[in-house]
Amino acid sequence: MGWEEFLWNVDHRLGMYVGRPRYDRAFSAVTGFDLARDRGELAAFQVWMSERHRGSSLAFWALVLSETFGDDATEARLVSDDDHKRAISNLCRLLREFLGQQRSLVDQH
């Protein structure tokens, strides 16, 4: 299974695998998938997210929340099922964007 299929499942079917879909569970699933692949894509994603936020030292999961809900967003901001769904969808969207840019760079070389 590649990232595209995995991210689709996280975005649309996370509850089937982890119970109630929650942002921390999505983040954990993404981290586990990256570790299992052993290619370091999330390390590069962290750098990419940091650059998008003027060199922020925050972890990418926090930067995703910032992009979703505003600069002062934390996990405490996720109070409803819809908040979690928005955060999970944005995490998946940003990862797709990043991975698409990475593929474009490889294709150019």
Tab-separated table of N, CA, C and O in Angstrom:
chain	number	residue	atom	x	y	z
A	1	MET	N	0.856	-1.177	0.000
A	1	MET	CA	0.000	0.000	0.000
A	1	MET	C	0.896	1.233	0.000
A	1	MET	O	1.841	1.318	0.763
A	2	GLY	N	0.561	2.174	-0.856
A	2	GLY	CA	1.307	3.428	-0.923
A	2	GLY	C	0.625	4.527	-0.124
A	2	GLY	O	-0.446	4.332	0.473
A	3	TRP	N	1.251	5.694	-0.127
A	3	TRP	CA	0.719	6.830	0.624
A	3	TRP	C	-0.684	7.221	0.174
A	3	TRP	O	-1.535	7.537	1.005
A	4	GLU	N	-0.926	7.237	-1.136
A	4	GLU	CA	-2.241	7.685	-1.619
A	4	GLU	C	-3.368	6.839	-1.039
A	4	GLU	O	-4.351	7.367	-0.523
A	5	GLU	N	-3.231	5.535	-1.143
A	5	GLU	CA	-4.260	4.642	-0.612
A	5	GLU	C	-4.361	4.772	0.910
A	5	GLU	O	-5.459	4.826	1.461
A	6	PHE	N	-3.224	4.829	1.563
A	6	PHE	CA	-3.224	4.960	3.018
A	6	PHE	C	-3.913	6.255	3.450
A	6	PHE	O	-4.764	6.238	4.340
A	7	LEU	N	-3.565	7.367	2.824
A	7	LEU	CA	-4.165	8.651	3.208
A	7	LEU	C	-5.660	8.670	2.911
A	7	LEU	O	-6.430	9.276	3.663
A	8	TRP	N	-6.081	8.028	1.839
A	8	TRP	CA	-7.520	7.947	1.573
A	8	TRP	C	-8.215	7.228	2.731
A	8	TRP	O	-9.265	7.676	3.201
A	9	ASN	N	-7.632	6.138	3.194
A	9	ASN	CA	-8.219	5.389	4.312
A	9	ASN	C	-8.220	6.201	5.597
A	9	ASN	O	-9.191	6.166	6.358
A	10	VAL	N	-7.154	6.938	5.858
A	10	VAL	CA	-7.118	7.793	7.050
A	10	VAL	C	-8.195	8.859	6.945
A	10	VAL	O	-8.935	9.110	7.902
A	11	ASP	N	-8.310	9.466	5.788
A	11	ASP	CA	-9.262	10.567	5.594
A	11	ASP	C	-10.715	10.101	5.612
A	11	ASP	O	-11.587	10.785	6.146
A	12	HIS	N	-10.989	8.917	5.070
A	12	HIS	CA	-12.371	8.479	4.898
A	12	HIS	C	-12.812	7.311	5.773
A	12	HIS	O	-14.007	7.097	5.944
A	13	ARG	N	-11.858	6.519	6.293
A	13	ARG	CA	-12.243	5.293	6.997
A	13	ARG	C	-11.467	5.068	8.296
A	13	ARG	O	-11.374	3.948	8.770
A	14	LEU	N	-10.910	6.110	8.856
A	14	LEU	CA	-10.081	5.964	10.054
A	14	LEU	C	-10.826	5.249	11.171
A	14	LEU	O	-10.269	4.389	11.852
A	15	GLY	N	-12.098	5.564	11.360
A	15	GLY	CA	-12.885	4.964	12.426
A	15	GLY	C	-12.981	3.458	12.329
A	15	GLY	O	-13.098	2.768	13.342
A	16	MET	N	-12.889	2.927	11.131
A	16	MET	CA	-12.948	1.486	10.937
A	16	MET	C	-11.727	0.797	11.570
A	16	MET	O	-11.804	-0.348	11.992
A	17	TYR	N	-10.633	1.526	11.667
A	17	TYR	CA	-9.389	0.944	12.176
A	17	TYR	C	-9.101	1.297	13.629
A	17	TYR	O	-8.480	0.507	14.342
A	18	VAL	N	-9.522	2.474	14.068
A	18	VAL	CA	-9.121	2.937	15.409
A	18	VAL	C	-10.290	3.333	16.301
A	18	VAL	O	-10.093	3.945	17.347
A	19	GLY	N	-11.504	3.003	15.909
A	19	GLY	CA	-12.654	3.470	16.677
A	19	GLY	C	-12.988	4.893	16.263
A	19	GLY	O	-12.899	5.240	15.101
A	20	ARG	N	-13.346	5.692	17.204
A	20	ARG	CA	-13.758	7.068	16.917
A	20	ARG	C	-12.619	7.856	16.258
A	20	ARG	O	-11.522	7.927	16.803
A	21	PRO	N	-12.854	8.433	15.083
A	21	PRO	CA	-11.790	9.171	14.397
A	21	PRO	C	-11.378	10.413	15.191
A	21	PRO	O	-12.188	11.298	15.445
A	22	ARG	N	-10.115	10.441	15.570
A	22	ARG	CA	-9.556	11.555	16.317
A	22	ARG	C	-8.234	11.957	15.688
A	22	ARG	O	-7.504	11.125	15.163
A	23	TYR	N	-7.925	13.232	15.766
A	23	TYR	CA	-6.714	13.743	15.138
A	23	TYR	C	-5.469	13.054	15.674
A	23	TYR	O	-4.586	12.681	14.903
A	24	ASP	N	-5.392	12.839	16.979
A	24	ASP	CA	-4.200	12.186	17.528
A	24	ASP	C	-4.069	10.757	17.006
A	24	ASP	O	-2.960	10.268	16.799
A	25	ARG	N	-5.164	10.093	16.751
A	25	ARG	CA	-5.125	8.740	16.196
A	25	ARG	C	-4.670	8.770	14.734
A	25	ARG	O	-3.941	7.889	14.283
A	26	ALA	N	-5.117	9.779	13.992
A	26	ALA	CA	-4.677	9.927	12.602
A	26	ALA	C	-3.176	10.209	12.561
A	26	ALA	O	-2.439	9.614	11.767
A	27	PHE	N	-2.730	11.113	13.418
A	27	PHE	CA	-1.304	11.432	13.496
A	27	PHE	C	-0.497	10.183	13.834
A	27	PHE	O	0.541	9.914	13.232
A	28	SER	N	-0.982	9.392	14.778
A	28	SER	CA	-0.290	8.155	15.160
A	28	SER	C	-0.254	7.156	14.004
A	28	SER	O	0.770	6.496	13.773
A	29	ALA	N	-1.347	7.046	13.277
A	29	ALA	CA	-1.400	6.130	12.134
A	29	ALA	C	-0.406	6.567	11.059
A	29	ALA	O	0.323	5.732	10.498
A	30	VAL	N	-0.371	7.854	10.769
A	30	VAL	CA	0.555	8.387	9.766
A	30	VAL	C	2.000	8.130	10.197
A	30	VAL	O	2.835	7.698	9.395
A	31	THR	N	2.285	8.369	11.460
A	31	THR	CA	3.638	8.141	11.979
A	31	THR	C	4.015	6.663	11.879
A	31	THR	O	5.118	6.323	11.440
A	32	GLY	N	3.107	5.783	12.256
A	32	GLY	CA	3.368	4.350	12.157
A	32	GLY	C	3.585	3.904	10.730
A	32	GLY	O	4.480	3.089	10.452
A	33	PHE	N	2.785	4.421	9.815
A	33	PHE	CA	2.933	4.062	8.404
A	33	PHE	C	4.298	4.501	7.894
A	33	PHE	O	4.996	3.753	7.206
A	34	ASP	N	4.700	5.727	8.244
A	34	ASP	CA	6.003	6.232	7.826
A	34	ASP	C	7.126	5.373	8.399
A	34	ASP	O	8.079	5.033	7.691
A	35	LEU	N	7.030	5.008	9.662
A	35	LEU	CA	8.059	4.168	10.282
A	35	LEU	C	8.127	2.802	9.607
A	35	LEU	O	9.219	2.265	9.379
A	36	ALA	N	6.977	2.232	9.279
A	36	ALA	CA	6.954	0.924	8.632
A	36	ALA	C	7.592	0.974	7.242
A	36	ALA	O	8.250	0.027	6.817
A	37	ARG	N	7.416	2.089	6.549
A	37	ARG	CA	8.010	2.237	5.211
A	37	ARG	C	9.511	2.471	5.299
A	37	ARG	O	10.236	2.171	4.373
A	38	ASP	N	9.975	3.066	6.382
A	38	ASP	CA	11.399	3.305	6.631
A	38	ASP	C	12.069	4.102	5.515
A	38	ASP	O	13.175	3.796	5.086
A	39	ARG	N	11.364	5.136	5.046
A	39	ARG	CA	11.921	5.982	3.983
A	39	ARG	C	12.106	7.430	4.432
A	39	ARG	O	12.601	8.251	3.666
A	40	GLY	N	11.631	7.761	5.618
A	40	GLY	CA	11.848	9.103	6.154
A	40	GLY	C	11.019	10.208	5.538
A	40	GLY	O	11.394	11.366	5.607
A	41	GLU	N	9.886	9.861	4.949
A	41	GLU	CA	9.066	10.902	4.318
A	41	GLU	C	8.564	11.936	5.319
A	41	GLU	O	8.487	13.122	4.999
A	42	LEU	N	8.243	11.515	6.538
A	42	LEU	CA	7.739	12.486	7.516
A	42	LEU	C	8.824	13.442	7.985
A	42	LEU	O	8.528	14.584	8.332
A	43	ALA	N	10.060	13.021	8.000
A	43	ALA	CA	11.150	13.937	8.356
A	43	ALA	C	11.214	15.064	7.322
A	43	ALA	O	11.347	16.247	7.677
A	44	ALA	N	11.097	14.708	6.047
A	44	ALA	CA	11.090	15.719	4.991
A	44	ALA	C	9.815	16.574	5.058
A	44	ALA	O	9.861	17.784	4.806
A	45	PHE	N	8.694	15.950	5.410
A	45	PHE	CA	7.444	16.692	5.572
A	45	PHE	C	7.575	17.713	6.701
A	45	PHE	O	7.086	18.838	6.586
A	46	GLN	N	8.251	17.352	7.783
A	46	GLN	CA	8.479	18.285	8.894
A	46	GLN	C	9.236	19.519	8.406
A	46	GLN	O	8.862	20.646	8.713
A	47	VAL	N	10.290	19.309	7.629
A	47	VAL	CA	11.064	20.428	7.093
A	47	VAL	C	10.183	21.288	6.193
A	47	VAL	O	10.184	22.524	6.296
A	48	TRP	N	9.408	20.649	5.336
A	48	TRP	CA	8.523	21.361	4.410
A	48	TRP	C	7.506	22.205	5.174
A	48	TRP	O	7.272	23.370	4.847
A	49	MET	N	6.888	21.604	6.202
A	49	MET	CA	5.898	22.341	7.007
A	49	MET	C	6.557	23.497	7.751
A	49	MET	O	5.996	24.595	7.840
A	50	SER	N	7.741	23.264	8.286
A	50	SER	CA	8.463	24.326	8.991
A	50	SER	C	8.739	25.503	8.056
A	50	SER	O	8.560	26.664	8.433
A	51	GLU	N	9.162	25.210	6.824
A	51	GLU	CA	9.428	26.262	5.838
A	51	GLU	C	8.159	27.033	5.490
A	51	GLU	O	8.211	28.244	5.258
A	52	ARG	N	7.017	26.342	5.441
A	52	ARG	CA	5.732	27.011	5.173
A	52	ARG	C	5.362	27.990	6.279
A	52	ARG	O	4.566	28.898	6.074
A	53	HIS	N	5.924	27.770	7.462
A	53	HIS	CA	5.608	28.591	8.638
A	53	HIS	C	6.843	29.351	9.117
A	53	HIS	O	7.141	29.390	10.310
A	54	ARG	N	7.569	29.911	8.142
A	54	ARG	CA	8.716	30.779	8.417
A	54	ARG	C	9.705	30.174	9.414
A	54	ARG	O	10.136	30.819	10.361
A	55	GLY	N	10.032	28.915	9.226
A	55	GLY	CA	11.042	28.265	10.052
A	55	GLY	C	10.583	27.895	11.449
A	55	GLY	O	11.402	27.722	12.350
A	56	SER	N	9.298	27.740	11.643
A	56	SER	CA	8.767	27.374	12.958
A	56	SER	C	9.395	26.079	13.453
A	56	SER	O	9.648	25.154	12.684
A	57	SER	N	9.620	26.009	14.753
A	57	SER	CA	10.172	24.794	15.344
A	57	SER	C	9.078	23.858	15.853
A	57	SER	O	9.382	22.810	16.424
A	58	LEU	N	7.811	24.232	15.639
A	58	LEU	CA	6.718	23.360	16.059
A	58	LEU	C	6.712	22.078	15.232
A	58	LEU	O	7.108	22.068	14.071
A	59	ALA	N	6.239	21.001	15.825
A	59	ALA	CA	6.100	19.733	15.111
A	59	ALA	C	5.025	19.881	14.034
A	59	ALA	O	4.091	20.679	14.164
A	60	PHE	N	5.148	19.060	12.983
A	60	PHE	CA	4.215	19.204	11.857
A	60	PHE	C	2.773	19.011	12.275
A	60	PHE	O	1.878	19.643	11.724
A	61	TRP	N	2.507	18.138	13.248
A	61	TRP	CA	1.112	17.921	13.650
A	61	TRP	C	0.522	19.205	14.230
A	61	TRP	O	-0.650	19.506	14.022
A	62	ALA	N	1.339	20.001	14.928
A	62	ALA	CA	0.872	21.276	15.473
A	62	ALA	C	0.720	22.310	14.361
A	62	ALA	O	-0.204	23.132	14.386
A	63	LEU	N	1.617	22.292	13.391
A	63	LEU	CA	1.523	23.223	12.271
A	63	LEU	C	0.290	22.942	11.425
A	63	LEU	O	-0.334	23.868	10.903
A	64	VAL	N	-0.084	21.676	11.296
A	64	VAL	CA	-1.322	21.322	10.578
A	64	VAL	C	-2.515	21.937	11.302
A	64	VAL	O	-3.402	22.521	10.672
A	65	LEU	N	-2.538	21.828	12.623
A	65	LEU	CA	-3.631	22.437	13.393
A	65	LEU	C	-3.651	23.943	13.206
A	65	LEU	O	-4.715	24.550	13.092
A	66	SER	N	-2.471	24.551	13.164
A	66	SER	CA	-2.374	25.990	12.953
A	66	SER	C	-2.958	26.380	11.595
A	66	SER	O	-3.686	27.368	11.489
A	67	GLU	N	-2.666	25.602	10.573
A	67	GLU	CA	-3.220	25.889	9.243
A	67	GLU	C	-4.724	25.652	9.197
A	67	GLU	O	-5.431	26.269	8.416
A	68	THR	N	-5.209	24.757	10.017
A	68	THR	CA	-6.623	24.403	10.006
A	68	THR	C	-7.464	25.402	10.804
A	68	THR	O	-8.537	25.811	10.364
A	69	PHE	N	-6.972	25.807	11.968
A	69	PHE	CA	-7.788	26.595	12.903
A	69	PHE	C	-7.196	27.942	13.298
A	69	PHE	O	-7.810	28.674	14.056
A	70	GLY	N	-5.998	28.275	12.845
A	70	GLY	CA	-5.373	29.537	13.220
A	70	GLY	C	-4.133	29.321	14.064
A	70	GLY	O	-3.895	28.233	14.595
A	71	ASP	N	-3.346	30.378	14.187
A	71	ASP	CA	-2.028	30.278	14.808
A	71	ASP	C	-2.011	29.753	16.236
A	71	ASP	O	-1.058	29.111	16.645
A	72	ASP	N	-3.016	30.023	17.007
A	72	ASP	CA	-2.996	29.617	18.422
A	72	ASP	C	-3.673	28.262	18.656
A	72	ASP	O	-3.918	27.871	19.798
A	73	ALA	N	-3.920	27.503	17.601
A	73	ALA	CA	-4.635	26.229	17.723
A	73	ALA	C	-3.763	25.166	18.389
A	73	ALA	O	-2.581	25.053	18.113
A	74	THR	N	-4.398	24.427	19.290
A	74	THR	CA	-3.778	23.265	19.923
A	74	THR	C	-4.789	22.131	19.856
A	74	THR	O	-5.931	22.320	19.435
A	75	GLU	N	-4.393	20.950	20.331
A	75	GLU	CA	-5.338	19.834	20.333
A	75	GLU	C	-6.553	20.140	21.202
A	75	GLU	O	-7.625	19.599	20.969
A	76	ALA	N	-6.402	21.021	22.183
A	76	ALA	CA	-7.538	21.408	23.027
A	76	ALA	C	-8.620	22.107	22.202
A	76	ALA	O	-9.786	22.133	22.589
A	77	ARG	N	-8.256	22.648	21.057
A	77	ARG	CA	-9.198	23.324	20.156
A	77	ARG	C	-10.165	22.332	19.511
A	77	ARG	O	-11.237	22.686	19.067
A	78	LEU	N	-9.792	21.054	19.480
A	78	LEU	CA	-10.607	20.034	18.831
A	78	LEU	C	-11.685	19.559	19.794
A	78	LEU	O	-11.482	18.638	20.568
A	79	VAL	N	-12.833	20.230	19.747
A	79	VAL	CA	-13.893	19.926	20.714
A	79	VAL	C	-15.056	19.126	20.121
A	79	VAL	O	-15.828	18.547	20.865
A	80	SER	N	-15.139	19.088	18.814
A	80	SER	CA	-16.260	18.371	18.201
A	80	SER	C	-15.741	17.345	17.192
A	80	SER	O	-14.586	17.398	16.767
A	81	ASP	N	-16.637	16.436	16.819
A	81	ASP	CA	-16.288	15.468	15.783
A	81	ASP	C	-15.901	16.184	14.487
A	81	ASP	O	-14.975	15.765	13.789
A	82	ASP	N	-16.599	17.288	14.171
A	82	ASP	CA	-16.303	18.042	12.962
A	82	ASP	C	-14.907	18.661	13.030
A	82	ASP	O	-14.195	18.696	12.028
A	83	ASP	N	-14.499	19.154	14.198
A	83	ASP	CA	-13.144	19.702	14.347
A	83	ASP	C	-12.101	18.635	14.042
A	83	ASP	O	-11.131	18.896	13.334
A	84	HIS	N	-12.300	17.448	14.574
A	84	HIS	CA	-11.357	16.354	14.320
A	84	HIS	C	-11.345	16.000	12.834
A	84	HIS	O	-10.275	15.796	12.246
A	85	LYS	N	-12.515	15.945	12.221
A	85	LYS	CA	-12.609	15.619	10.798
A	85	LYS	C	-11.881	16.658	9.958
A	85	LYS	O	-11.133	16.301	9.035
A	86	ARG	N	-12.059	17.931	10.274
A	86	ARG	CA	-11.368	18.997	9.530
A	86	ARG	C	-9.862	18.878	9.673
A	86	ARG	O	-9.119	19.012	8.697
A	87	ALA	N	-9.391	18.613	10.890
A	87	ALA	CA	-7.950	18.494	11.127
A	87	ALA	C	-7.371	17.280	10.400
A	87	ALA	O	-6.301	17.362	9.785
A	88	ILE	N	-8.076	16.155	10.455
A	88	ILE	CA	-7.617	14.937	9.780
A	88	ILE	C	-7.575	15.161	8.271
A	88	ILE	O	-6.593	14.811	7.604
A	89	SER	N	-8.612	15.750	7.721
A	89	SER	CA	-8.652	16.010	6.278
A	89	SER	C	-7.541	16.957	5.855
A	89	SER	O	-6.916	16.767	4.802
A	90	ASN	N	-7.253	17.966	6.679
A	90	ASN	CA	-6.188	18.906	6.333
A	90	ASN	C	-4.816	18.236	6.433
A	90	ASN	O	-3.940	18.490	5.603
A	91	LEU	N	-4.615	17.370	7.426
A	91	LEU	CA	-3.373	16.612	7.523
A	91	LEU	C	-3.166	15.794	6.245
A	91	LEU	O	-2.084	15.823	5.645
A	92	CYS	N	-4.196	15.105	5.815
A	92	CYS	CA	-4.106	14.283	4.601
A	92	CYS	C	-3.873	15.141	3.371
A	92	CYS	O	-3.054	14.801	2.499
A	93	ARG	N	-4.555	16.267	3.281
A	93	ARG	CA	-4.393	17.176	2.137
A	93	ARG	C	-2.964	17.697	2.059
A	93	ARG	O	-2.337	17.697	0.994
A	94	LEU	N	-2.423	18.128	3.202
A	94	LEU	CA	-1.067	18.657	3.214
A	94	LEU	C	-0.034	17.590	2.875
A	94	LEU	O	0.923	17.852	2.142
A	95	LEU	N	-0.231	16.388	3.387
A	95	LEU	CA	0.676	15.296	3.032
A	95	LEU	C	0.602	14.982	1.542
A	95	LEU	O	1.641	14.768	0.900
A	96	ARG	N	-0.599	14.984	0.972
A	96	ARG	CA	-0.737	14.750	-0.476
A	96	ARG	C	-0.022	15.842	-1.273
A	96	ARG	O	0.651	15.565	-2.267
A	97	GLU	N	-0.199	17.086	-0.842
A	97	GLU	CA	0.460	18.203	-1.526
A	97	GLU	C	1.975	18.032	-1.470
A	97	GLU	O	2.675	18.154	-2.482
A	98	PHE	N	2.494	17.741	-0.288
A	98	PHE	CA	3.929	17.546	-0.113
A	98	PHE	C	4.432	16.383	-0.970
A	98	PHE	O	5.425	16.512	-1.699
A	99	LEU	N	3.772	15.247	-0.897
A	99	LEU	CA	4.202	14.069	-1.655
A	99	LEU	C	4.124	14.312	-3.159
A	99	LEU	O	4.981	13.845	-3.915
A	100	GLY	N	3.122	15.058	-3.593
A	100	GLY	CA	3.019	15.417	-5.011
A	100	GLY	C	4.184	16.281	-5.449
A	100	GLY	O	4.739	16.083	-6.545
A	101	GLN	N	4.586	17.235	-4.617
A	101	GLN	CA	5.742	18.068	-4.941
A	101	GLN	C	7.021	17.240	-4.978
A	101	GLN	O	7.871	17.447	-5.841
A	102	GLN	N	7.145	16.291	-4.062
A	102	GLN	CA	8.323	15.418	-4.030
A	102	GLN	C	8.397	14.588	-5.310
A	102	GLN	O	9.467	14.433	-5.876
A	103	ARG	N	7.256	14.049	-5.750
A	103	ARG	CA	7.229	13.263	-6.995
A	103	ARG	C	7.607	14.125	-8.184
A	103	ARG	O	8.335	13.686	-9.076
A	104	SER	N	7.132	15.371	-8.202
A	104	SER	CA	7.463	16.284	-9.306
A	104	SER	C	8.954	16.556	-9.362
A	104	SER	O	9.544	16.607	-10.438
A	105	LEU	N	9.578	16.712	-8.208
A	105	LEU	CA	11.027	16.949	-8.156
A	105	LEU	C	11.791	15.746	-8.693
A	105	LEU	O	12.760	15.888	-9.427
A	106	VAL	N	11.342	14.551	-8.312
A	106	VAL	CA	12.000	13.335	-8.788
A	106	VAL	C	11.823	13.187	-10.287
A	106	VAL	O	12.759	12.829	-11.005
A	107	ASP	N	10.621	13.496	-10.776
A	107	ASP	CA	10.347	13.376	-12.218
A	107	ASP	C	11.177	14.346	-13.039
A	107	ASP	O	11.500	14.057	-14.190
A	108	GLN	N	11.531	15.491	-12.468
A	108	GLN	CA	12.316	16.501	-13.186
A	108	GLN	C	13.770	16.076	-13.342
A	108	GLN	O	14.468	16.578	-14.194
A	109	HIS	N	14.205	15.154	-12.505
A	109	HIS	CA	15.622	14.750	-12.546
A	109	HIS	C	15.804	13.495	-13.293
A	109	HIS	O	15.542	12.675	-13.738
